[in-house]
JSON list of C-alpha atoms in Angstrom, two decimals:
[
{"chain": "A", "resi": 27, "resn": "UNK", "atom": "CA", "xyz": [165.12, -100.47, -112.47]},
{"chain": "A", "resi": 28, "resn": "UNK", "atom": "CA", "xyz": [164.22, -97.25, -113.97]},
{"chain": "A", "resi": 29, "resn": "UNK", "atom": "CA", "xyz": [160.96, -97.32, -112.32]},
{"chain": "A", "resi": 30, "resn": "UNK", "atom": "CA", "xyz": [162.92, -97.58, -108.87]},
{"chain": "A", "resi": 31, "resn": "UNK", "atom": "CA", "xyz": [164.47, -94.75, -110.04]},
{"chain": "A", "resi": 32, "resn": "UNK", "atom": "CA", "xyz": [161.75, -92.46, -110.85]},
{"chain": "A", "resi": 33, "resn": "UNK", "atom": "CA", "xyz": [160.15, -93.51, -107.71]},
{"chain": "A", "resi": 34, "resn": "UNK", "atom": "CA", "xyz": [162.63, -92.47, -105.21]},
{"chain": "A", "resi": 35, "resn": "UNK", "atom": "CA", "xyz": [163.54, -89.44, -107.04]},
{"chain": "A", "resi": 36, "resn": "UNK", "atom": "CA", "xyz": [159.51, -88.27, -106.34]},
{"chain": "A", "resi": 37, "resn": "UNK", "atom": "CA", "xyz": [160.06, -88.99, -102.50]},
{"chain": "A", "resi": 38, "resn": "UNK", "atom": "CA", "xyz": [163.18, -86.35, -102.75]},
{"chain": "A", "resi": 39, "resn": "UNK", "atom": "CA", "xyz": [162.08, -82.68, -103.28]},
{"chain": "A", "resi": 40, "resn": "UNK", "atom": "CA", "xyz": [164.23, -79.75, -103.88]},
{"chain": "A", "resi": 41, "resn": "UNK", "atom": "CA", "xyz": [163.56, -77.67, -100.87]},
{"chain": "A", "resi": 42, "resn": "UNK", "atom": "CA", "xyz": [162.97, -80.13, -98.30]},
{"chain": "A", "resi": 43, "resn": "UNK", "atom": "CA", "xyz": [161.46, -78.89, -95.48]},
{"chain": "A", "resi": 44, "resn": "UNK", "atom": "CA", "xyz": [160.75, -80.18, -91.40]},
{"chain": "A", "resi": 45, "resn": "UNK", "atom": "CA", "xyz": [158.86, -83.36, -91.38]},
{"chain": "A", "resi": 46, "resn": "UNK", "atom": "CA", "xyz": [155.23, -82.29, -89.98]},
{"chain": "A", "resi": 47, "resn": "UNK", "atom": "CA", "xyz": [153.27, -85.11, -88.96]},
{"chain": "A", "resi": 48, "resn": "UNK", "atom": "CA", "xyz": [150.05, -86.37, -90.34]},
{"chain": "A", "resi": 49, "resn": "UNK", "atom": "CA", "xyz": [146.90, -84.77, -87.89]},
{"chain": "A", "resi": 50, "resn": "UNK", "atom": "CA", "xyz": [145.36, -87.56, -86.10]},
{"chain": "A", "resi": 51, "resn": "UNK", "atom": "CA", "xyz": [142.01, -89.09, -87.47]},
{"chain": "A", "resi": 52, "resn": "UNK", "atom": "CA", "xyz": [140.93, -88.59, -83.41]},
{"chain": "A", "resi": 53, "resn": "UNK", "atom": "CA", "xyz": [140.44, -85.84, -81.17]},
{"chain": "A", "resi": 54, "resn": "UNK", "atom": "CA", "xyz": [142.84, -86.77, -78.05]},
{"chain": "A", "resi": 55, "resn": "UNK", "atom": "CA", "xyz": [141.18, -87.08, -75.05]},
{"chain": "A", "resi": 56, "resn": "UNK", "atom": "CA", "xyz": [141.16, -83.09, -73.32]},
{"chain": "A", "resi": 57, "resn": "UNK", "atom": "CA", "xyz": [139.80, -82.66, -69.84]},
{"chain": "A", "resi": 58, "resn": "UNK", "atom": "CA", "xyz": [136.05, -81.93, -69.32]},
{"chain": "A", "resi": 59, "resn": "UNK", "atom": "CA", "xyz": [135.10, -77.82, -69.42]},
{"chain": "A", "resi": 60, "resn": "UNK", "atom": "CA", "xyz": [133.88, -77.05, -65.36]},
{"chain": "A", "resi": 61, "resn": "UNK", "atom": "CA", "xyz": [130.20, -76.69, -65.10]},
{"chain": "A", "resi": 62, "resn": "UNK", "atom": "CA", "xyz": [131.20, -74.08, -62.18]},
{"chain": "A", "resi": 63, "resn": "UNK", "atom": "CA", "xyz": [133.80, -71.43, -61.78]},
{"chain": "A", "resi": 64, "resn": "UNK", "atom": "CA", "xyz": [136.35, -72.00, -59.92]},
{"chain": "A", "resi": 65, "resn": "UNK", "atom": "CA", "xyz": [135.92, -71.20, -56.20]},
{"chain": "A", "resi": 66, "resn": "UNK", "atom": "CA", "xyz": [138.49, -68.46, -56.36]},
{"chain": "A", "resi": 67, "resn": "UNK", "atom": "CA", "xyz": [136.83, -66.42, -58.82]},
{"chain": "A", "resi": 68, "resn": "UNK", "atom": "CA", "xyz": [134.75, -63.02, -57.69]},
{"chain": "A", "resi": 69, "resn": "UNK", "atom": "CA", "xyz": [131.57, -62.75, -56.73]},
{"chain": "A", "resi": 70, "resn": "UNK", "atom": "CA", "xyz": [129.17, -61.35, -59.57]},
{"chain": "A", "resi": 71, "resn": "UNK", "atom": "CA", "xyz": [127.13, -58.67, -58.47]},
{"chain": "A", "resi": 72, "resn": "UNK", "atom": "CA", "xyz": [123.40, -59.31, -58.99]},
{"chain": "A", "resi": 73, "resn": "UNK", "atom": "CA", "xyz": [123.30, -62.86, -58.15]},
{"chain": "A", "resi": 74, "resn": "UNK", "atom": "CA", "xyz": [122.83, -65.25, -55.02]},
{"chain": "A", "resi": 75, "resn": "UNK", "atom": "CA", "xyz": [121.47, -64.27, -51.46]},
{"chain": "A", "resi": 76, "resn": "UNK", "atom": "CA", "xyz": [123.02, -61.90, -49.19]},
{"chain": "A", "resi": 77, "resn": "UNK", "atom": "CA", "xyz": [122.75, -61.89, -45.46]},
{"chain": "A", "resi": 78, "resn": "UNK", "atom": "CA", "xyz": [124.09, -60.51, -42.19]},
{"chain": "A", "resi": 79, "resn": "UNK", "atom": "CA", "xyz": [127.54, -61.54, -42.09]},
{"chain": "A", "resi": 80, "resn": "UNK", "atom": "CA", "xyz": [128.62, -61.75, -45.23]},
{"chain": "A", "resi": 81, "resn": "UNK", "atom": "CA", "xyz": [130.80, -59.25, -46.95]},
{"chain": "A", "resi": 82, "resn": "UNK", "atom": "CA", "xyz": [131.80, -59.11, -50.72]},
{"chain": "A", "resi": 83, "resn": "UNK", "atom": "CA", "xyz": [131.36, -56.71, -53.78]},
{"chain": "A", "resi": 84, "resn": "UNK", "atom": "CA", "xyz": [127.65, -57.86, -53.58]},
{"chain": "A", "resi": 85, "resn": "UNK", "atom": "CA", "xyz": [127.35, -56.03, -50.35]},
{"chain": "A", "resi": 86, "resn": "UNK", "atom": "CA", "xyz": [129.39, -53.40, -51.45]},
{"chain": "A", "resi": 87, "resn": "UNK", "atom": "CA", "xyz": [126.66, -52.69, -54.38]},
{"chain": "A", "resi": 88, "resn": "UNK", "atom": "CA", "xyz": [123.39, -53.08, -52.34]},
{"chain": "A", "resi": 89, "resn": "UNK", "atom": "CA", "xyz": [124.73, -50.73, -49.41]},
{"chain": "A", "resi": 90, "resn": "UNK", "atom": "CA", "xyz": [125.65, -48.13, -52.75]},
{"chain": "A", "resi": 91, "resn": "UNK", "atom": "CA", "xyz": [121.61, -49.07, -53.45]},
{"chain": "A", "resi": 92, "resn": "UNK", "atom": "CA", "xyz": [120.06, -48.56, -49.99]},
{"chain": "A", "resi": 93, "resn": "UNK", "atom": "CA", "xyz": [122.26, -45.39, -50.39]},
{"chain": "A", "resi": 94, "resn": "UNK", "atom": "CA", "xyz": [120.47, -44.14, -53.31]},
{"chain": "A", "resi": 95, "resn": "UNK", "atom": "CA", "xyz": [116.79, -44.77, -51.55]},
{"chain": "A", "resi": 96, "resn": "UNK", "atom": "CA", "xyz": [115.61, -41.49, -49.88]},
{"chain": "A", "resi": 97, "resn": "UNK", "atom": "CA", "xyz": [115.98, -42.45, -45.93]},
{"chain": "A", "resi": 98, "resn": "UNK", "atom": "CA", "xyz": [116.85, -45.77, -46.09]},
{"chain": "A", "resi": 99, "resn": "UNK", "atom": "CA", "xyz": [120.62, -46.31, -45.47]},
{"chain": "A", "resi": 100, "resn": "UNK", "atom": "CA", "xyz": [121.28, -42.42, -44.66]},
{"chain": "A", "resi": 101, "resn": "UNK", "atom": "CA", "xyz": [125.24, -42.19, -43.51]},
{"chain": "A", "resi": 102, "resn": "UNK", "atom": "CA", "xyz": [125.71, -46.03, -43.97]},
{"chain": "A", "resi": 103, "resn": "UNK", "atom": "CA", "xyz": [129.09, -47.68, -44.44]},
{"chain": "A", "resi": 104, "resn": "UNK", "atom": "CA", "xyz": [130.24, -48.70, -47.60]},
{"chain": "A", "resi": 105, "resn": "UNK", "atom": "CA", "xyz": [132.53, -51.27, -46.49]},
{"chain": "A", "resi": 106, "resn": "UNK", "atom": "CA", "xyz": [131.05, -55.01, -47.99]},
{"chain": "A", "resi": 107, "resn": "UNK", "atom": "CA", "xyz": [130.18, -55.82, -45.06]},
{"chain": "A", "resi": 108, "resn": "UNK", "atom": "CA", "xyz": [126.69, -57.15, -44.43]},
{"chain": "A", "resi": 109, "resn": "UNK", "atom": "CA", "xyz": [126.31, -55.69, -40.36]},
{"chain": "A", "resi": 110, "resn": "UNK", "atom": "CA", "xyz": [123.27, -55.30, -38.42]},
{"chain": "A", "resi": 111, "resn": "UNK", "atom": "CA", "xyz": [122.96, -51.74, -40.07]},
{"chain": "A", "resi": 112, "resn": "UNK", "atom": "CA", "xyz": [122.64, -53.39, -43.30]},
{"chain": "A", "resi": 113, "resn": "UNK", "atom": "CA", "xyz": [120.56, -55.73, -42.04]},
{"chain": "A", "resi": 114, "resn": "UNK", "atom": "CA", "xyz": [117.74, -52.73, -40.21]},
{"chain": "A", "resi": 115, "resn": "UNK", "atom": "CA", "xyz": [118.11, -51.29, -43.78]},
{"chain": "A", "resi": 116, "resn": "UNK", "atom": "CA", "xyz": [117.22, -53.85, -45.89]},
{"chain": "A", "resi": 117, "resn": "UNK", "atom": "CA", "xyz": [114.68, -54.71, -43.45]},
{"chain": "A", "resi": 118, "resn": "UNK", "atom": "CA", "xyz": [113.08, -51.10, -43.72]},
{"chain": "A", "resi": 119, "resn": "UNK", "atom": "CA", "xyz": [113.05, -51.43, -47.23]},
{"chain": "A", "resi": 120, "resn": "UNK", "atom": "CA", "xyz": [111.18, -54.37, -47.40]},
{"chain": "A", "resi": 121, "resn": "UNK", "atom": "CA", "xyz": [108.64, -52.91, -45.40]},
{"chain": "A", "resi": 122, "resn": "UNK", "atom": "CA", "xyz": [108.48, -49.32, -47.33]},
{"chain": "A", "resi": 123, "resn": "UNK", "atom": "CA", "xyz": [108.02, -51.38, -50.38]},
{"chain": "A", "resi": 124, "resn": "UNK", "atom": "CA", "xyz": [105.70, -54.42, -49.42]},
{"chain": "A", "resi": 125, "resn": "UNK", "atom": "CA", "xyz": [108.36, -56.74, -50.21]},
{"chain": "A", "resi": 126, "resn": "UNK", "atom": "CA", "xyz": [107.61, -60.46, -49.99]},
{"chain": "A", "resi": 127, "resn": "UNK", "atom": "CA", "xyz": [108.96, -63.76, -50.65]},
{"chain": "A", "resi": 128, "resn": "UNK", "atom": "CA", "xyz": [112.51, -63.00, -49.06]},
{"chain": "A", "resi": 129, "resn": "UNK", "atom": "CA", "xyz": [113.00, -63.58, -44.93]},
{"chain": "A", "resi": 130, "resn": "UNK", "atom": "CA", "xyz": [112.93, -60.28, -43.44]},
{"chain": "A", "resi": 131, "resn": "UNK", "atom": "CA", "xyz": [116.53, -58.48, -43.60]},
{"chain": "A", "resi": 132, "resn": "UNK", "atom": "CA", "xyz": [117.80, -60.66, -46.20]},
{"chain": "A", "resi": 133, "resn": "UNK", "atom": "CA", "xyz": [118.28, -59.38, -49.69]},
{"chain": "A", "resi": 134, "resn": "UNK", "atom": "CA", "xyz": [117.26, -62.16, -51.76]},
{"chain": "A", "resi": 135, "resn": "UNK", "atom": "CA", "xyz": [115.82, -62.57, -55.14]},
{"chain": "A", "resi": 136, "resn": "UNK", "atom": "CA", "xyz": [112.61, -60.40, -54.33]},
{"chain": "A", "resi": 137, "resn": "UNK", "atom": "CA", "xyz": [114.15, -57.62, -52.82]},
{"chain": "A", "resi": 138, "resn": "UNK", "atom": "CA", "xyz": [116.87, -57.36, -55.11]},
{"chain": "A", "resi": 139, "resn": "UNK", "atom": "CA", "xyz": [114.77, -57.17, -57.80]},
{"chain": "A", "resi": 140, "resn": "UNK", "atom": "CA", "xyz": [112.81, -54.14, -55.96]},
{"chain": "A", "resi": 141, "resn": "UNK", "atom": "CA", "xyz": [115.50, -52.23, -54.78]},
{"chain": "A", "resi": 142, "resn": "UNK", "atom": "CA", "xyz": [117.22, -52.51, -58.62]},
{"chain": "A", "resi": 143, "resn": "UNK", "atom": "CA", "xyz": [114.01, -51.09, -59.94]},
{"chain": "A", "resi": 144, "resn": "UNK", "atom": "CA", "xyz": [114.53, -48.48, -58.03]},
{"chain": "A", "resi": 145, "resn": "UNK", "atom": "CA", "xyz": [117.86, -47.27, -57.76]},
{"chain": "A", "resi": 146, "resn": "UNK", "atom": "CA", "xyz": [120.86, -47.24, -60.45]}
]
C-alpha cells in the first residue's frame, strides 16, 4: 500500500499549474497556400500587358515613362488610363526605337523592357 502511496503523491505537485495538452504526433489538416493572389490585390507595376482601355497603376507608370522620353508623350495625362493618346505614344515609341515582338501600340514585354532602359 505504500507503493500506492508514493505513487499518487508523484502525480500531485506543489504548484499545480493549467493542464496543457500533449502536441499532437500530426500536423492537422490547414488549407492549401493560393498559387495566385487574390483577385483584389493591386496591380504590380512592371508586369503583364497593357493596352488601350485599360487603366491601373501600370498605366499610371508607363505614361510617367513616355513622359520622361524627349517628344514622345509631351503634355500627356497622367491619369491610368490607357486612351488613344497613350496608345499614338507607345506606338511612336516603338517606331523611334525599332521595337519588335509586341503588336503595335501595345506595351508588352518588348517594349517595356525598351522604354525601362531608357527612362527611370
Amino acid at each position: 500500500m505504500s507503493g500506492l502511496i508514493l505513487a499518487s503523491s508523484l502525480l500531485v505537485s506543489e504548484n499545480p499549474g493549467p493542464a496543457v495538452p500533449s502536441a499532437p504526433s500530426e500536423q492537422p489538416d490547414r488549407p492549401p497556400v493560393p498559387d495566385n493572389p487574390a483577385p483584389g490585390l493591386p496591380e504590380i507595376p512592371g508586369t503583364g500587358v497593357l493596352r488601350q482601355g485599360d487603366s491601373g497603376h501600370g498605366v499610371y507608370e508607363l505614361q510617367v515613362r513616355l513622359l520622361q522620353v524627349p517628344n514622345m508623350y509631351d503634355g500627356g495625362a497622367i491619369d491610368g488610363r490607357y486612351g488613344k493618346e497613350v496608345r499614338a505614344a507607345v506606338a511612336r515609341f516603338q517606331q523611334w526605337y525599332g521595337v519588335r515582338g509586341d503588336e503595335t501600340g501595345v506595351y508588352g514585354d518588348n517594349t517595356r523592357l525598351a522604354l525601362m532602359l531608357r527612362t527611370k
